[in-house]
Short mmCIF file of C-alpha atoms in Angstrom, two decimals:
data_model
loop_
_atom_site.label_atom_id
_atom_site.label_comp_id
_atom_site.label_asym_id
_atom_site.label_seq_id
_atom_site.Cartn_x
_atom_site.Cartn_y
_atom_site.Cartn_z
CA UNK A 121 94.45 30.80 11.07
CA UNK A 122 90.74 31.80 10.96
CA UNK A 123 90.05 29.88 14.17
CA UNK A 124 92.75 31.78 16.07
CA UNK A 125 91.32 35.18 15.06
CA UNK A 126 87.72 34.31 16.07
CA UNK A 127 88.52 33.27 19.67
CA UNK A 128 89.64 36.75 20.81
CA UNK A 129 86.58 38.29 19.13
CA UNK A 130 84.20 35.89 20.91
CA UNK A 131 85.95 36.56 24.20
CA UNK A 132 85.74 40.32 23.66
CA UNK A 133 82.02 39.97 22.80
CA UNK A 134 81.31 37.99 26.00
CA UNK A 135 83.24 40.48 28.13
CA UNK A 136 81.35 43.46 26.66
CA UNK A 137 77.99 41.72 27.28
CA UNK A 138 79.02 40.99 30.88
CA UNK A 139 80.04 44.60 31.49
CA UNK A 140 76.77 45.88 30.00
CA UNK A 141 74.67 43.54 32.17
CA UNK A 142 76.60 44.48 35.35
CA UNK A 143 76.27 48.21 34.64
CA UNK A 144 72.54 47.93 33.97
CA UNK A 145 71.85 45.83 37.08
CA UNK A 146 73.87 48.16 39.35
CA UNK A 147 72.04 51.21 38.07
CA UNK A 148 68.67 49.54 38.72
CA UNK A 149 69.64 48.57 42.28
CA UNK A 150 70.83 52.09 43.00
CA UNK A 151 67.50 53.59 41.87
CA UNK A 152 65.48 51.15 43.98
CA UNK A 153 67.50 51.75 47.14
CA UNK A 154 67.58 55.54 47.02
CA UNK A 155 65.36 57.42 49.46
CA UNK A 156 63.40 60.13 47.74
CA UNK A 157 63.36 63.62 49.21
CA UNK A 158 60.89 66.41 48.56
CA UNK A 159 61.13 70.17 48.72
CA UNK A 160 60.34 72.32 51.78
CA UNK A 161 57.56 74.15 49.97
CA UNK A 162 55.64 70.96 49.15
CA UNK A 163 55.57 69.98 52.85
CA UNK A 164 54.93 73.46 54.23
CA UNK A 165 57.95 73.72 56.55
CA UNK A 166 58.58 77.34 57.54
CA UNK A 167 61.39 77.02 60.08
CA UNK A 168 63.39 74.42 62.02
CA UNK A 169 65.36 75.36 65.14
CA UNK A 170 66.50 73.89 68.44
CA UNK A 171 67.04 75.14 71.98
CA UNK A 172 69.36 73.96 74.74
CA UNK A 173 67.34 73.41 77.93
CA UNK A 174 70.47 72.60 79.96
CA UNK A 175 73.86 71.04 79.27
CA UNK A 176 72.34 67.72 78.12
CA UNK A 177 68.66 68.14 77.13
CA UNK A 178 67.62 69.74 73.84
CA UNK A 179 64.31 70.48 72.10
CA UNK A 180 63.84 70.59 68.33
CA UNK A 181 61.03 72.77 66.95
CA UNK A 182 59.52 72.50 63.46
CA UNK A 183 57.19 75.31 62.40
CA UNK A 184 54.83 74.37 59.54
CA UNK A 185 51.98 76.00 57.66
CA UNK A 186 48.44 75.30 58.90
CA UNK A 187 46.85 72.12 57.52
CA UNK A 188 50.18 70.75 56.31
CA UNK A 189 51.15 67.07 56.03
CA UNK A 190 51.49 65.42 59.49
CA UNK A 191 55.12 64.72 60.45
CA UNK A 192 56.29 61.43 61.96
CA UNK A 193 59.89 61.84 63.16
CA UNK A 194 63.15 63.59 62.31
CA UNK A 195 66.83 62.63 62.08
CA UNK A 196 69.05 65.31 63.60
CA UNK A 197 72.59 65.36 65.04
CA UNK A 198 72.99 61.58 64.74
CA UNK A 199 69.66 60.73 66.45
CA UNK A 200 66.17 59.67 65.51
CA UNK A 201 63.81 62.06 67.31
CA UNK A 202 60.07 61.41 67.71
CA UNK A 203 57.87 64.43 67.11
CA UNK A 204 54.82 65.54 69.10
CA UNK A 205 52.33 68.02 67.68
CA UNK A 206 52.00 71.02 70.00
CA UNK A 207 49.44 72.94 67.94
CA UNK A 208 48.39 73.18 64.30
CA UNK A 209 51.67 74.85 63.33
CA UNK A 210 54.32 73.45 65.69
CA UNK A 211 56.01 70.08 66.24
CA UNK A 212 58.39 69.47 69.15
CA UNK A 213 60.98 66.73 69.63
CA UNK A 214 63.00 66.12 72.81
CA UNK A 215 66.48 64.58 72.76
CA UNK A 216 69.72 64.45 74.73
CA UNK A 217 72.95 65.81 73.32
CA UNK A 218 75.20 63.65 75.46
CA UNK A 219 74.56 60.14 76.75
CA UNK A 220 73.75 59.85 80.44
CA UNK A 221 76.48 58.87 82.89
CA UNK A 222 77.71 55.31 82.68
CA UNK A 223 76.18 52.89 85.13
CA UNK A 224 78.19 50.88 87.61
CA UNK A 225 79.12 47.40 86.43
CA UNK A 226 79.78 44.52 88.80
CA UNK A 227 82.91 42.58 87.87
CA UNK A 228 83.39 39.35 89.82
CA UNK A 229 84.86 35.89 89.61
CA UNK A 230 81.71 34.45 91.23
CA UNK A 231 79.30 32.95 88.66
CA UNK A 232 76.09 34.80 89.58
CA UNK A 233 77.48 38.07 90.96
CA UNK A 234 77.29 39.79 87.53
CA UNK A 235 73.66 38.77 87.03
CA UNK A 236 72.30 42.25 87.83
CA UNK A 237 74.36 44.06 85.18
CA UNK A 238 72.27 45.70 82.46
CA UNK A 239 73.14 45.54 78.78
CA UNK A 240 74.36 48.82 77.31
CA UNK A 241 71.86 50.72 75.19
CA UNK A 242 73.40 51.46 71.82
CA UNK A 243 72.15 54.48 69.87
CA UNK A 244 70.23 53.73 66.69
CA UNK A 245 72.29 54.23 63.52
CA UNK A 246 70.67 56.78 61.25
CA UNK A 247 70.52 56.00 57.52
CA UNK A 248 71.72 59.46 56.43
CA UNK A 249 74.96 61.43 56.43
CA UNK A 250 73.91 64.83 57.74
CA UNK A 251 75.92 67.89 58.71
CA UNK A 252 75.53 69.54 62.13
CA UNK A 253 72.92 72.04 60.88
CA UNK A 254 70.95 69.59 58.67
CA UNK A 255 67.99 67.39 59.51
CA UNK A 256 65.88 64.85 57.63
CA UNK A 257 62.14 65.23 58.28
CA UNK A 258 60.10 62.06 57.82
CA UNK A 259 56.37 61.92 57.09
CA UNK A 260 53.92 59.35 55.76
CA UNK A 261 52.16 59.79 52.44
CA UNK A 262 49.87 56.98 51.21
CA UNK A 263 51.38 54.36 53.59
CA UNK A 264 54.89 55.17 52.37
CA UNK A 265 57.56 57.19 54.18
CA UNK A 266 58.72 60.37 52.45
CA UNK A 267 61.82 62.40 53.36
CA UNK A 268 62.58 66.12 53.41
CA UNK A 269 66.12 67.39 53.95
CA UNK A 270 66.19 70.72 55.75
CA UNK A 271 69.60 72.41 55.61
CA UNK A 272 69.39 75.50 57.81
CA UNK A 273 68.62 74.34 61.36
CA UNK A 274 69.51 77.16 63.74
CA UNK A 275 70.12 77.31 67.50
CA UNK A 276 68.02 79.81 69.45
#
């Protein structure tokens, strides 16, 4: 009768240890994989806005304080946009809202007739879920990428 009572207790003990180990390991993996974001004040971002040049082309502007941390690129509206420094207080990024028109594709039953077709260019998947008026500004600090989420991008 003692043997029967100890088996469920040992099983319960092993299950509780397994749950504790799984919970601890999952929490550690989540901390290591999270991208850290900083505040706007620490980076010196004053304003972020974009302009429509025509129906397709757009420009993103980031106004910063003088002598602020150099910016690398930005994720905005589902795209990774490279930034160019215009002056000591302004960064500009060019992007296209809509993809360009589809190219003609040759469809044939002859073996080498389709040789000239180009592979489609797929847009790069961004690692963030951002709303329409949010962007993620990326900059390098001590050989490590840092992220700043800016939530009030306006259209001018």
